[in-house]
Amino acid sequence: MKKLVIPEFNIDGNLPEGIHSVDTEEFLNRFSTYSARRKWLGERLREIFTIARATGKIERIFVWGSFVTAKESPNDVDILLIMTEDFQLGEVPIESKHLFDYITARVRFNADIFWCKASIGEEVLTLFLETYQLTKDFKRRGIVEVKLS
């Protein structure tokens, strides 16, 4: 299997345009190592990935924003969880529910976690992902899809 590689940042400190797919360990090794803040956020992300995987209902995870830039001390992490069609919030174990409550997740993980079911459809998902690939000043940037291993 070909190893997935995250490209270098461009001159603006962003990833090149597009969606860059990598496994969990490469993602965390690349973005969670070069400052104390990043290490701390990386530990929160590892917990998020573990909880998402434990639901047995995660299909895809996307990360964007300052965490996937060259910024030394990102404010937070922005995440979109795509859950399976049969995901039911009421069936999520109590210890995992905080992942799906925006305010609780914001406080616990310092992350803006958005989620939806795969039934949202490719067209709507594409619109979301296109939006996440724009900076605040409307420049195109790359985002990351994390493949849970």
Short mmCIF file of N, CA and C in Angstrom, two decimals:
data_model
loop_
_atom_site.label_atom_id
_atom_site.label_comp_id
_atom_site.label_asym_id
_atom_site.label_seq_id
_atom_site.Cartn_x
_atom_site.Cartn_y
_atom_site.Cartn_z
N MET A 1 0.84 -1.19 0.00
CA MET A 1 0.00 0.00 0.00
C MET A 1 0.88 1.25 0.00
N LYS A 2 0.54 2.20 -0.84
CA LYS A 2 1.32 3.43 -0.95
C LYS A 2 1.12 4.29 0.30
N LYS A 3 2.23 4.79 0.84
CA LYS A 3 2.17 5.66 2.02
C LYS A 3 1.63 7.03 1.60
N LEU A 4 0.69 7.52 2.37
CA LEU A 4 0.11 8.84 2.12
C LEU A 4 0.99 9.89 2.77
N VAL A 5 1.27 10.95 2.06
CA VAL A 5 2.17 11.98 2.56
C VAL A 5 1.48 13.34 2.52
N ILE A 6 1.64 14.08 3.60
CA ILE A 6 1.10 15.44 3.65
C ILE A 6 2.11 16.37 2.98
N PRO A 7 1.69 17.18 2.01
CA PRO A 7 2.64 18.08 1.34
C PRO A 7 3.12 19.20 2.26
N GLU A 8 4.18 19.86 1.85
CA GLU A 8 4.72 21.00 2.60
C GLU A 8 3.76 22.18 2.49
N PHE A 9 3.87 23.10 3.44
CA PHE A 9 3.05 24.31 3.43
C PHE A 9 3.47 25.22 2.29
N ASN A 10 2.53 26.01 1.79
CA ASN A 10 2.87 27.00 0.76
C ASN A 10 3.41 28.26 1.43
N ILE A 11 3.65 29.28 0.65
CA ILE A 11 4.25 30.52 1.16
C ILE A 11 3.38 31.21 2.22
N ASP A 12 2.06 30.96 2.16
CA ASP A 12 1.14 31.55 3.14
C ASP A 12 1.03 30.73 4.43
N GLY A 13 1.75 29.61 4.48
CA GLY A 13 1.69 28.75 5.66
C GLY A 13 0.52 27.78 5.66
N ASN A 14 -0.14 27.64 4.51
CA ASN A 14 -1.26 26.71 4.36
C ASN A 14 -0.83 25.49 3.56
N LEU A 15 -1.61 24.43 3.66
CA LEU A 15 -1.40 23.29 2.79
C LEU A 15 -1.84 23.68 1.38
N PRO A 16 -1.23 23.08 0.36
CA PRO A 16 -1.70 23.34 -1.00
C PRO A 16 -3.17 22.95 -1.13
N GLU A 17 -3.85 23.57 -2.07
CA GLU A 17 -5.27 23.30 -2.30
C GLU A 17 -5.56 21.82 -2.39
N GLY A 18 -6.73 21.45 -1.94
CA GLY A 18 -7.18 20.07 -2.06
C GLY A 18 -7.39 19.40 -0.71
N ILE A 19 -7.84 18.16 -0.79
CA ILE A 19 -8.05 17.35 0.40
C ILE A 19 -6.93 16.32 0.45
N HIS A 20 -6.14 16.38 1.50
CA HIS A 20 -4.97 15.51 1.65
C HIS A 20 -5.31 14.40 2.64
N SER A 21 -5.31 13.16 2.17
CA SER A 21 -5.68 12.02 3.01
C SER A 21 -4.45 11.38 3.62
N VAL A 22 -4.51 11.18 4.94
CA VAL A 22 -3.40 10.54 5.66
C VAL A 22 -3.95 9.68 6.79
N ASP A 23 -3.12 8.78 7.30
CA ASP A 23 -3.55 7.98 8.44
C ASP A 23 -3.36 8.77 9.73
N THR A 24 -3.92 8.23 10.78
CA THR A 24 -3.93 8.92 12.08
C THR A 24 -2.53 9.27 12.56
N GLU A 25 -1.64 8.30 12.53
CA GLU A 25 -0.30 8.53 13.08
C GLU A 25 0.48 9.57 12.29
N GLU A 26 0.39 9.51 10.95
CA GLU A 26 1.10 10.53 10.17
C GLU A 26 0.52 11.91 10.46
N PHE A 27 -0.79 11.99 10.57
CA PHE A 27 -1.44 13.26 10.87
C PHE A 27 -0.93 13.82 12.20
N LEU A 28 -0.98 13.01 13.24
CA LEU A 28 -0.55 13.48 14.56
C LEU A 28 0.95 13.78 14.59
N ASN A 29 1.76 12.97 13.92
CA ASN A 29 3.20 13.24 13.88
C ASN A 29 3.51 14.55 13.18
N ARG A 30 2.76 14.86 12.15
CA ARG A 30 3.02 16.08 11.38
C ARG A 30 2.55 17.34 12.11
N PHE A 31 1.39 17.29 12.73
CA PHE A 31 0.78 18.51 13.25
C PHE A 31 0.83 18.66 14.77
N SER A 32 1.31 17.67 15.50
CA SER A 32 1.23 17.71 16.97
C SER A 32 2.58 17.72 17.66
N THR A 33 3.63 18.14 16.98
CA THR A 33 4.94 17.93 17.59
C THR A 33 5.79 19.18 17.79
N TYR A 34 5.53 20.26 17.10
CA TYR A 34 6.52 21.34 17.14
C TYR A 34 6.19 22.51 18.04
N SER A 35 5.25 22.36 18.95
CA SER A 35 5.04 23.36 20.01
C SER A 35 4.25 22.69 21.13
N ALA A 36 4.33 23.26 22.33
CA ALA A 36 3.59 22.71 23.46
C ALA A 36 2.09 22.76 23.20
N ARG A 37 1.62 23.83 22.58
CA ARG A 37 0.20 23.97 22.27
C ARG A 37 -0.26 22.88 21.30
N ARG A 38 0.54 22.65 20.27
CA ARG A 38 0.20 21.62 19.29
C ARG A 38 0.21 20.23 19.94
N LYS A 39 1.16 20.00 20.81
CA LYS A 39 1.21 18.70 21.50
C LYS A 39 -0.06 18.51 22.33
N TRP A 40 -0.46 19.54 23.05
CA TRP A 40 -1.67 19.47 23.87
C TRP A 40 -2.91 19.22 23.00
N LEU A 41 -3.04 19.98 21.90
CA LEU A 41 -4.17 19.78 20.99
C LEU A 41 -4.12 18.39 20.36
N GLY A 42 -2.92 17.91 20.05
CA GLY A 42 -2.77 16.57 19.49
C GLY A 42 -3.27 15.49 20.44
N GLU A 43 -3.03 15.68 21.72
CA GLU A 43 -3.54 14.73 22.72
C GLU A 43 -5.07 14.74 22.74
N ARG A 44 -5.67 15.92 22.60
CA ARG A 44 -7.13 16.02 22.53
C ARG A 44 -7.64 15.32 21.27
N LEU A 45 -6.92 15.52 20.16
CA LEU A 45 -7.33 14.89 18.90
C LEU A 45 -7.25 13.37 18.99
N ARG A 46 -6.20 12.87 19.59
CA ARG A 46 -6.08 11.41 19.75
C ARG A 46 -7.29 10.87 20.51
N GLU A 47 -7.71 11.60 21.54
CA GLU A 47 -8.89 11.19 22.31
C GLU A 47 -10.16 11.25 21.44
N ILE A 48 -10.29 12.31 20.65
CA ILE A 48 -11.44 12.44 19.74
C ILE A 48 -11.47 11.27 18.77
N PHE A 49 -10.33 10.95 18.16
CA PHE A 49 -10.27 9.85 17.20
C PHE A 49 -10.65 8.53 17.86
N THR A 50 -10.16 8.31 19.08
CA THR A 50 -10.45 7.07 19.81
C THR A 50 -11.95 6.95 20.10
N ILE A 51 -12.55 8.03 20.56
CA ILE A 51 -13.99 8.02 20.86
C ILE A 51 -14.80 7.81 19.58
N ALA A 52 -14.44 8.51 18.51
CA ALA A 52 -15.15 8.37 17.24
C ALA A 52 -15.07 6.94 16.73
N ARG A 53 -13.88 6.36 16.79
CA ARG A 53 -13.68 4.98 16.34
C ARG A 53 -14.51 4.01 17.19
N ALA A 54 -14.58 4.27 18.51
CA ALA A 54 -15.29 3.37 19.43
C ALA A 54 -16.80 3.33 19.17
N THR A 55 -17.34 4.33 18.51
CA THR A 55 -18.78 4.30 18.19
C THR A 55 -19.08 3.20 17.19
N GLY A 56 -18.07 2.82 16.40
CA GLY A 56 -18.29 1.84 15.34
C GLY A 56 -19.09 2.40 14.19
N LYS A 57 -19.31 3.71 14.20
CA LYS A 57 -20.18 4.35 13.20
C LYS A 57 -19.50 5.49 12.45
N ILE A 58 -18.20 5.63 12.58
CA ILE A 58 -17.50 6.72 11.90
C ILE A 58 -17.11 6.29 10.49
N GLU A 59 -17.38 7.14 9.51
CA GLU A 59 -16.98 6.85 8.13
C GLU A 59 -15.78 7.68 7.71
N ARG A 60 -15.83 8.97 8.02
CA ARG A 60 -14.76 9.87 7.56
C ARG A 60 -14.56 10.98 8.59
N ILE A 61 -13.32 11.52 8.63
CA ILE A 61 -13.00 12.65 9.49
C ILE A 61 -12.20 13.67 8.67
N PHE A 62 -12.62 14.93 8.74
CA PHE A 62 -11.90 16.01 8.08
C PHE A 62 -11.46 17.03 9.12
N VAL A 63 -10.24 17.56 8.94
CA VAL A 63 -9.70 18.58 9.84
C VAL A 63 -9.24 19.75 8.98
N TRP A 64 -9.55 20.97 9.42
CA TRP A 64 -9.15 22.17 8.69
C TRP A 64 -8.82 23.27 9.69
N GLY A 65 -8.55 24.44 9.19
CA GLY A 65 -8.28 25.59 10.06
C GLY A 65 -6.83 25.68 10.47
N SER A 66 -6.58 26.47 11.51
CA SER A 66 -5.20 26.80 11.90
C SER A 66 -4.39 25.60 12.34
N PHE A 67 -5.05 24.52 12.79
CA PHE A 67 -4.28 23.35 13.23
C PHE A 67 -3.53 22.71 12.07
N VAL A 68 -4.05 22.80 10.86
CA VAL A 68 -3.37 22.20 9.71
C VAL A 68 -2.66 23.26 8.87
N THR A 69 -2.12 24.27 9.57
CA THR A 69 -1.29 25.30 8.95
C THR A 69 0.05 25.34 9.66
N ALA A 70 0.89 26.27 9.25
CA ALA A 70 2.21 26.43 9.88
C ALA A 70 2.14 27.22 11.18
N LYS A 71 0.97 27.69 11.56
CA LYS A 71 0.82 28.48 12.79
C LYS A 71 1.37 27.70 13.98
N GLU A 72 2.27 28.32 14.72
CA GLU A 72 2.93 27.63 15.83
C GLU A 72 1.97 27.29 16.97
N SER A 73 1.03 28.19 17.23
CA SER A 73 0.13 27.99 18.37
C SER A 73 -1.32 28.17 17.94
N PRO A 74 -1.91 27.14 17.30
CA PRO A 74 -3.30 27.27 16.84
C PRO A 74 -4.26 27.45 18.01
N ASN A 75 -5.33 28.17 17.77
CA ASN A 75 -6.33 28.40 18.82
C ASN A 75 -7.09 27.14 19.19
N ASP A 76 -7.46 26.37 18.16
CA ASP A 76 -8.30 25.20 18.37
C ASP A 76 -8.16 24.27 17.18
N VAL A 77 -9.05 23.29 17.13
CA VAL A 77 -9.09 22.35 16.01
C VAL A 77 -10.50 22.36 15.45
N ASP A 78 -10.62 22.35 14.13
CA ASP A 78 -11.91 22.31 13.46
C ASP A 78 -12.07 20.94 12.81
N ILE A 79 -13.17 20.26 13.13
CA ILE A 79 -13.34 18.86 12.71
C ILE A 79 -14.76 18.63 12.18
N LEU A 80 -14.85 17.82 11.14
CA LEU A 80 -16.13 17.32 10.65
C LEU A 80 -16.10 15.80 10.72
N LEU A 81 -17.05 15.22 11.44
CA LEU A 81 -17.19 13.77 11.54
C LEU A 81 -18.34 13.35 10.63
N ILE A 82 -18.08 12.41 9.74
CA ILE A 82 -19.14 11.84 8.90
C ILE A 82 -19.47 10.47 9.49
N MET A 83 -20.69 10.35 9.99
CA MET A 83 -21.13 9.12 10.63
C MET A 83 -21.91 8.26 9.64
N THR A 84 -22.00 6.96 9.90
CA THR A 84 -22.73 6.05 9.03
C THR A 84 -24.21 6.40 8.99
N GLU A 85 -24.89 5.90 7.96
CA GLU A 85 -26.33 6.15 7.79
C GLU A 85 -27.13 5.71 9.02
N ASP A 86 -26.72 4.60 9.64
CA ASP A 86 -27.49 4.04 10.75
C ASP A 86 -27.08 4.59 12.13
N PHE A 87 -26.24 5.61 12.15
CA PHE A 87 -25.83 6.22 13.41
C PHE A 87 -27.04 6.83 14.11
N GLN A 88 -27.19 6.53 15.39
CA GLN A 88 -28.27 7.08 16.20
C GLN A 88 -27.66 7.70 17.45
N LEU A 89 -27.80 8.99 17.62
CA LEU A 89 -27.22 9.68 18.76
C LEU A 89 -27.70 9.08 20.08
N GLY A 90 -28.95 8.67 20.13
CA GLY A 90 -29.51 8.08 21.33
C GLY A 90 -28.88 6.75 21.72
N GLU A 91 -28.19 6.11 20.77
CA GLU A 91 -27.56 4.82 21.03
C GLU A 91 -26.08 4.94 21.38
N VAL A 92 -25.56 6.15 21.36
CA VAL A 92 -24.14 6.37 21.66
C VAL A 92 -23.92 6.17 23.16
N PRO A 93 -22.88 5.42 23.55
CA PRO A 93 -22.60 5.24 24.98
C PRO A 93 -22.42 6.60 25.66
N ILE A 94 -22.85 6.68 26.90
CA ILE A 94 -22.82 7.93 27.66
C ILE A 94 -21.44 8.57 27.64
N GLU A 95 -20.38 7.75 27.72
CA GLU A 95 -19.02 8.29 27.75
C GLU A 95 -18.58 8.88 26.41
N SER A 96 -19.37 8.65 25.36
CA SER A 96 -19.04 9.19 24.04
C SER A 96 -19.93 10.36 23.62
N LYS A 97 -21.02 10.58 24.33
CA LYS A 97 -22.00 11.61 23.92
C LYS A 97 -21.40 13.01 23.84
N HIS A 98 -20.44 13.32 24.70
CA HIS A 98 -19.86 14.67 24.71
C HIS A 98 -19.20 15.04 23.38
N LEU A 99 -18.82 14.03 22.61
CA LEU A 99 -18.21 14.28 21.30
C LEU A 99 -19.22 14.91 20.34
N PHE A 100 -20.50 14.64 20.55
CA PHE A 100 -21.55 15.08 19.64
C PHE A 100 -22.36 16.26 20.16
N ASP A 101 -21.92 16.84 21.26
CA ASP A 101 -22.54 18.05 21.80
C ASP A 101 -21.55 19.19 21.60
N TYR A 102 -21.90 20.14 20.74
CA TYR A 102 -20.95 21.17 20.31
C TYR A 102 -20.30 21.90 21.49
N ILE A 103 -21.09 22.40 22.42
CA ILE A 103 -20.56 23.20 23.53
C ILE A 103 -19.67 22.34 24.44
N THR A 104 -20.14 21.16 24.79
CA THR A 104 -19.35 20.27 25.65
C THR A 104 -18.04 19.91 24.98
N ALA A 105 -18.09 19.59 23.69
CA ALA A 105 -16.86 19.23 22.95
C ALA A 105 -15.92 20.42 22.88
N ARG A 106 -16.47 21.60 22.70
CA ARG A 106 -15.64 22.82 22.63
C ARG A 106 -14.86 23.01 23.92
N VAL A 107 -15.52 22.82 25.04
CA VAL A 107 -14.88 22.99 26.35
C VAL A 107 -13.89 21.85 26.63
N ARG A 108 -14.32 20.62 26.41
CA ARG A 108 -13.49 19.46 26.76
C ARG A 108 -12.28 19.29 25.85
N PHE A 109 -12.47 19.48 24.54
CA PHE A 109 -11.40 19.18 23.58
C PHE A 109 -10.77 20.42 22.96
N ASN A 110 -11.31 21.60 23.23
CA ASN A 110 -10.87 22.82 22.56
C ASN A 110 -10.96 22.64 21.04
N ALA A 111 -12.09 22.06 20.64
CA ALA A 111 -12.30 21.75 19.23
C ALA A 111 -13.72 22.14 18.82
N ASP A 112 -13.84 22.63 17.60
CA ASP A 112 -15.15 22.85 17.00
C ASP A 112 -15.47 21.58 16.23
N ILE A 113 -16.32 20.74 16.81
CA ILE A 113 -16.65 19.46 16.20
C ILE A 113 -18.04 19.54 15.60
N PHE A 114 -18.09 19.35 14.29
CA PHE A 114 -19.35 19.29 13.57
C PHE A 114 -19.53 17.85 13.12
N TRP A 115 -20.75 17.40 13.02
CA TRP A 115 -20.97 16.03 12.56
C TRP A 115 -22.26 15.95 11.75
N CYS A 116 -22.31 14.94 10.90
CA CYS A 116 -23.49 14.67 10.11
C CYS A 116 -23.46 13.20 9.71
N LYS A 117 -24.57 12.72 9.20
CA LYS A 117 -24.63 11.36 8.69
C LYS A 117 -24.20 11.36 7.23
N ALA A 118 -23.72 10.22 6.78
CA ALA A 118 -23.30 10.08 5.39
C ALA A 118 -24.45 10.35 4.43
N SER A 119 -25.68 10.20 4.90
CA SER A 119 -26.85 10.44 4.06
C SER A 119 -26.98 11.90 3.64
N ILE A 120 -26.12 12.76 4.18
CA ILE A 120 -26.11 14.16 3.77
C ILE A 120 -25.89 14.26 2.26
N GLY A 121 -25.19 13.27 1.70
CA GLY A 121 -24.97 13.20 0.26
C GLY A 121 -23.68 13.88 -0.17
N GLU A 122 -23.14 13.40 -1.27
CA GLU A 122 -21.86 13.91 -1.78
C GLU A 122 -21.93 15.38 -2.19
N GLU A 123 -23.07 15.79 -2.75
CA GLU A 123 -23.19 17.18 -3.21
C GLU A 123 -23.09 18.17 -2.05
N VAL A 124 -23.81 17.90 -0.97
CA VAL A 124 -23.77 18.78 0.20
C VAL A 124 -22.41 18.68 0.88
N LEU A 125 -21.88 17.47 1.00
CA LEU A 125 -20.55 17.30 1.59
C LEU A 125 -19.51 18.08 0.80
N THR A 126 -19.59 18.04 -0.51
CA THR A 126 -18.65 18.79 -1.36
C THR A 126 -18.76 20.29 -1.08
N LEU A 127 -19.98 20.80 -0.91
CA LEU A 127 -20.16 22.22 -0.58
C LEU A 127 -19.51 22.56 0.76
N PHE A 128 -19.71 21.70 1.77
CA PHE A 128 -19.06 21.91 3.07
C PHE A 128 -17.55 21.97 2.90
N LEU A 129 -17.01 20.96 2.22
CA LEU A 129 -15.55 20.85 2.10
C LEU A 129 -14.97 21.99 1.27
N GLU A 130 -15.69 22.45 0.27
CA GLU A 130 -15.25 23.61 -0.50
C GLU A 130 -15.17 24.85 0.39
N THR A 131 -16.16 25.01 1.25
CA THR A 131 -16.17 26.15 2.18
C THR A 131 -15.00 26.07 3.15
N TYR A 132 -14.73 24.89 3.69
CA TYR A 132 -13.64 24.72 4.65
C TYR A 132 -12.27 24.96 4.01
N GLN A 133 -12.21 24.91 2.68
CA GLN A 133 -10.95 25.13 1.98
C GLN A 133 -10.70 26.60 1.66
N LEU A 134 -11.53 27.48 2.21
CA LEU A 134 -11.32 28.92 2.03
C LEU A 134 -10.85 29.54 3.34
N THR A 135 -9.85 30.42 3.24
CA THR A 135 -9.40 31.16 4.41
C THR A 135 -10.39 32.30 4.67
N LYS A 136 -10.21 33.01 5.76
CA LYS A 136 -11.10 34.13 6.08
C LYS A 136 -11.04 35.23 5.03
N ASP A 137 -9.91 35.31 4.31
CA ASP A 137 -9.80 36.30 3.23
C ASP A 137 -10.01 35.65 1.85
N PHE A 138 -10.69 34.51 1.84
CA PHE A 138 -11.15 33.82 0.63
C PHE A 138 -10.03 33.28 -0.26
N LYS A 139 -8.89 32.97 0.32
CA LYS A 139 -7.84 32.27 -0.42
C LYS A 139 -8.06 30.77 -0.27
N ARG A 140 -7.71 30.02 -1.31
CA ARG A 140 -7.87 28.57 -1.28
C ARG A 140 -6.73 27.96 -0.46
N ARG A 141 -7.07 26.91 0.30
CA ARG A 141 -6.08 26.20 1.11
C ARG A 141 -6.47 24.72 1.16
N GLY A 142 -5.52 23.91 1.59
CA GLY A 142 -5.79 22.49 1.73
C GLY A 142 -6.36 22.15 3.09
N ILE A 143 -7.06 21.03 3.14
CA ILE A 143 -7.55 20.46 4.39
C ILE A 143 -7.12 18.99 4.43
N VAL A 144 -7.37 18.33 5.55
CA VAL A 144 -6.90 16.95 5.70
C VAL A 144 -8.07 16.02 6.02
N GLU A 145 -8.08 14.88 5.32
CA GLU A 145 -8.96 13.78 5.71
C GLU A 145 -8.11 12.78 6.46
N VAL A 146 -8.49 12.49 7.69
CA VAL A 146 -7.74 11.55 8.52
C VAL A 146 -8.39 10.18 8.39
N LYS A 147 -7.61 9.22 7.93
CA LYS A 147 -8.09 7.84 7.79
C LYS A 147 -7.80 7.12 9.09
N LEU A 148 -8.85 6.79 9.83
CA LEU A 148 -8.65 6.09 11.10
C LEU A 148 -8.16 4.68 10.83
N SER A 149 -7.07 4.33 11.51
CA SER A 149 -6.50 3.00 11.31
C SER A 149 -6.89 2.07 12.43
#
